[in-house]
């Protein structure tokens, strides 16, 4: 920021640079798994059949034709645990720097990846960042420097809550009698 619009003169922002006489190569990275700290409790198939049976008995109606009894429960689907999975997150970075009495150079490259805990193949983020900076001392009062940075990022997202619901809200209301896959092998969502 410089001049009248900066209001109070000049503001310099200095970036990381190498120390004189030293060269360094540094790697930093992490890898971890993310998962929800708490999951909602939903009815299992036996509890669901018992609840629906009580509902119809209390209203004086008979169960719909084909509705299972405790002895004929066909499936016990836990849609929340099927939908939400542990997912990896990672970051890796490497930087190289070299300094002399009159200047320095610094280059770095980093990679970040995070998969979503709901549908990891459909919800994820990836980012690659590169940075280069150099500075040269011309005399005691004048430095010449340049820096460049590039970022390439991709994000894939699943639908959020809307008038038709979201995968998470749908998983909360799907009954546990519905199988995960239909007879053709297509997932229920």
Tab-separated table of C-alpha atoms in Angstrom:
chain	number	residue	atom	x	y	z
A	1	UNK	CA	0.000	0.000	0.000
A	2	UNK	CA	1.539	3.266	-1.040
A	3	UNK	CA	0.630	6.931	-1.066
A	4	UNK	CA	-2.585	8.802	-0.287
A	5	UNK	CA	-4.905	5.802	-0.395
A	6	UNK	CA	-2.705	3.993	2.112
A	7	UNK	CA	-3.366	6.992	4.385
A	8	UNK	CA	-0.079	6.855	6.275
A	9	UNK	CA	2.644	6.284	3.736
A	10	UNK	CA	4.265	3.010	2.850
A	11	UNK	CA	3.679	-0.449	4.294
A	12	UNK	CA	6.169	-3.186	3.391
A	13	UNK	CA	5.268	-6.827	3.755
A	14	UNK	CA	8.307	-9.083	3.909
A	15	UNK	CA	7.996	-12.744	3.136
A	16	UNK	CA	10.047	-15.663	4.385
A	17	UNK	CA	13.610	-15.627	3.093
A	18	UNK	CA	16.796	-17.567	3.601
A	19	UNK	CA	19.560	-16.537	5.974
A	20	UNK	CA	22.869	-15.449	4.510
A	21	UNK	CA	25.266	-18.291	3.768
A	22	UNK	CA	22.741	-21.033	4.407
A	23	UNK	CA	20.841	-23.359	2.117
A	24	UNK	CA	17.976	-25.408	3.398
A	25	UNK	CA	15.580	-28.025	2.127
A	26	UNK	CA	12.553	-28.598	4.338
A	27	UNK	CA	9.694	-31.097	4.105
A	28	UNK	CA	6.556	-30.705	6.171
A	29	UNK	CA	3.589	-33.016	6.014
A	30	UNK	CA	0.775	-34.715	7.804
A	31	UNK	CA	-1.786	-37.397	7.120
A	32	UNK	CA	-4.849	-37.994	9.235
A	33	UNK	CA	-8.331	-39.419	9.257
A	34	UNK	CA	-11.425	-37.366	9.992
A	35	UNK	CA	-14.674	-38.719	11.299
A	36	UNK	CA	-17.646	-37.234	13.118
A	37	UNK	CA	-17.253	-37.029	16.865
A	38	UNK	CA	-20.898	-37.977	17.398
A	39	UNK	CA	-23.486	-39.786	15.322
A	40	UNK	CA	-27.275	-39.495	15.671
A	41	UNK	CA	-29.029	-42.518	17.097
A	42	UNK	CA	-31.676	-43.999	14.816
A	43	UNK	CA	-34.014	-46.973	15.154
A	44	UNK	CA	-32.837	-50.395	14.058
A	45	UNK	CA	-35.185	-52.625	12.027
A	46	UNK	CA	-36.603	-54.426	15.083
A	47	UNK	CA	-37.352	-51.144	16.895
A	48	UNK	CA	-38.887	-49.689	13.723
A	49	UNK	CA	-41.201	-52.684	13.209
A	50	UNK	CA	-42.235	-52.522	16.884
A	51	UNK	CA	-42.968	-48.774	16.678
A	52	UNK	CA	-45.006	-49.016	13.462
A	53	UNK	CA	-46.911	-52.039	14.814
A	54	UNK	CA	-47.800	-50.077	17.989
A	55	UNK	CA	-48.862	-47.084	15.902
A	56	UNK	CA	-51.328	-49.170	13.884
A	57	UNK	CA	-52.545	-51.096	16.961
A	58	UNK	CA	-53.188	-47.859	18.898
A	59	UNK	CA	-55.149	-46.395	15.993
A	60	UNK	CA	-57.241	-49.545	15.629
A	61	UNK	CA	-55.960	-50.290	12.126
A	62	UNK	CA	-54.309	-53.382	10.780
A	63	UNK	CA	-50.775	-53.294	9.413
A	64	UNK	CA	-50.402	-52.754	5.645
A	65	UNK	CA	-50.200	-55.950	3.600
A	66	UNK	CA	-46.645	-57.224	3.424
A	67	UNK	CA	-45.350	-55.225	6.385
A	68	UNK	CA	-42.914	-57.480	8.262
A	69	UNK	CA	-43.273	-58.866	11.743
A	70	UNK	CA	-40.394	-59.271	14.180
A	71	UNK	CA	-39.825	-62.743	12.736
A	72	UNK	CA	-39.822	-61.673	9.052
A	73	UNK	CA	-37.617	-58.551	9.049
A	74	UNK	CA	-35.859	-58.622	5.641
A	75	UNK	CA	-33.090	-56.044	6.234
A	76	UNK	CA	-31.519	-54.019	9.021
A	77	UNK	CA	-30.067	-51.010	7.209
A	78	UNK	CA	-28.260	-48.311	9.202
A	79	UNK	CA	-28.297	-45.511	6.628
A	80	UNK	CA	-26.339	-43.007	8.728
A	81	UNK	CA	-23.387	-45.345	9.271
A	82	UNK	CA	-23.508	-46.446	5.637
A	83	UNK	CA	-23.419	-42.844	4.411
A	84	UNK	CA	-20.874	-41.329	6.823
A	85	UNK	CA	-17.362	-42.750	6.566
A	86	UNK	CA	-13.951	-41.920	7.929
A	87	UNK	CA	-12.069	-39.908	5.306
A	88	UNK	CA	-8.403	-38.964	4.879
A	89	UNK	CA	-6.924	-35.493	4.952
A	90	UNK	CA	-3.309	-34.723	4.103
A	91	UNK	CA	-0.878	-31.915	3.412
A	92	UNK	CA	2.641	-32.140	2.073
A	93	UNK	CA	5.058	-29.328	1.386
A	94	UNK	CA	8.650	-28.909	0.367
A	95	UNK	CA	10.660	-25.702	0.354
A	96	UNK	CA	14.132	-24.799	-0.786
A	97	UNK	CA	15.919	-21.633	0.248
A	98	UNK	CA	19.395	-20.211	-0.251
A	99	UNK	CA	20.828	-16.970	1.013
A	100	UNK	CA	23.937	-14.853	0.444
A	101	UNK	CA	25.041	-11.557	1.957
A	102	UNK	CA	23.419	-9.696	-0.922
A	103	UNK	CA	20.260	-11.681	-1.552
A	104	UNK	CA	18.090	-14.673	-1.058
A	105	UNK	CA	15.862	-17.068	-2.955
A	106	UNK	CA	13.008	-19.215	-1.715
A	107	UNK	CA	10.867	-21.718	-3.621
A	108	UNK	CA	8.132	-23.944	-2.246
A	109	UNK	CA	5.536	-26.405	-3.442
A	110	UNK	CA	2.666	-27.814	-1.389
A	111	UNK	CA	-0.212	-30.235	-1.884
A	112	UNK	CA	-3.396	-30.437	0.188
A	113	UNK	CA	-6.159	-33.056	-0.120
A	114	UNK	CA	-9.262	-33.591	1.976
A	115	UNK	CA	-12.040	-36.079	1.283
A	116	UNK	CA	-15.515	-35.508	2.672
A	117	UNK	CA	-16.953	-37.803	5.329
A	118	UNK	CA	-20.162	-38.051	3.304
A	119	UNK	CA	-19.626	-39.574	-0.145
A	120	UNK	CA	-15.825	-39.099	-0.235
A	121	UNK	CA	-15.623	-39.747	-3.979
A	122	UNK	CA	-18.177	-36.989	-4.586
A	123	UNK	CA	-17.105	-34.462	-1.936
A	124	UNK	CA	-13.460	-33.503	-1.729
A	125	UNK	CA	-10.977	-30.668	-2.024
A	126	UNK	CA	-7.559	-30.628	-3.670
A	127	UNK	CA	-5.070	-27.759	-3.834
A	128	UNK	CA	-1.559	-27.399	-5.240
A	129	UNK	CA	0.343	-24.231	-4.376
A	130	UNK	CA	3.718	-23.088	-5.673
A	131	UNK	CA	5.644	-20.032	-4.574
A	132	UNK	CA	8.886	-18.390	-5.662
A	133	UNK	CA	10.503	-15.327	-4.098
A	134	UNK	CA	13.880	-13.691	-4.618
A	135	UNK	CA	15.486	-10.565	-3.245
A	136	UNK	CA	18.746	-8.872	-4.217
A	137	UNK	CA	20.484	-6.072	-2.355
A	138	UNK	CA	21.645	-3.365	-4.787
A	139	UNK	CA	23.134	-1.055	-2.129
A	140	UNK	CA	22.471	-0.165	1.509
A	141	UNK	CA	19.245	1.646	0.605
A	142	UNK	CA	17.832	-0.252	-2.341
A	143	UNK	CA	16.620	-3.808	-2.650
A	144	UNK	CA	15.158	-5.441	-5.733
A	145	UNK	CA	12.822	-8.364	-5.293
A	146	UNK	CA	10.114	-10.357	-6.950
A	147	UNK	CA	7.708	-13.044	-5.964
A	148	UNK	CA	5.251	-15.243	-7.783
A	149	UNK	CA	2.651	-17.677	-6.590
A	150	UNK	CA	0.298	-20.065	-8.327
A	151	UNK	CA	-2.604	-22.001	-6.914
A	152	UNK	CA	-4.659	-24.714	-8.547
A	153	UNK	CA	-7.667	-25.820	-6.520
A	154	UNK	CA	-10.568	-28.150	-7.199
A	155	UNK	CA	-13.612	-28.781	-5.043
A	156	UNK	CA	-16.346	-31.320	-5.545
A	157	UNK	CA	-19.462	-30.992	-3.450
A	158	UNK	CA	-22.644	-32.896	-2.868
A	159	UNK	CA	-25.990	-31.127	-2.636
A	160	UNK	CA	-26.668	-29.136	0.495
A	161	UNK	CA	-29.949	-28.836	2.305
A	162	UNK	CA	-32.640	-27.661	-0.064
A	163	UNK	CA	-36.340	-28.153	-0.601
A	164	UNK	CA	-35.682	-31.773	-1.621
A	165	UNK	CA	-33.427	-32.568	1.349
A	166	UNK	CA	-29.785	-33.581	1.523
A	167	UNK	CA	-28.079	-36.966	1.769
A	168	UNK	CA	-27.755	-36.598	5.541
A	169	UNK	CA	-31.373	-35.577	6.116
A	170	UNK	CA	-32.516	-38.382	3.816
A	171	UNK	CA	-30.404	-40.921	5.738
A	172	UNK	CA	-32.095	-39.822	8.965
A	173	UNK	CA	-35.573	-40.540	7.622
A	174	UNK	CA	-34.982	-43.660	5.505
A	175	UNK	CA	-36.503	-46.665	7.188
A	176	UNK	CA	-34.154	-49.488	8.237
A	177	UNK	CA	-36.188	-52.040	6.262
A	178	UNK	CA	-35.073	-50.579	2.923
A	179	UNK	CA	-31.969	-52.355	1.604
A	180	UNK	CA	-28.837	-50.371	0.711
A	181	UNK	CA	-28.937	-51.606	-2.882
A	182	UNK	CA	-31.892	-52.310	-5.141
A	183	UNK	CA	-32.067	-55.618	-7.097
A	184	UNK	CA	-30.107	-53.996	-9.963
A	185	UNK	CA	-27.217	-53.183	-7.613
A	186	UNK	CA	-27.909	-49.410	-7.520
A	187	UNK	CA	-27.244	-47.692	-4.209
A	188	UNK	CA	-30.391	-46.421	-2.467
A	189	UNK	CA	-29.478	-42.747	-2.612
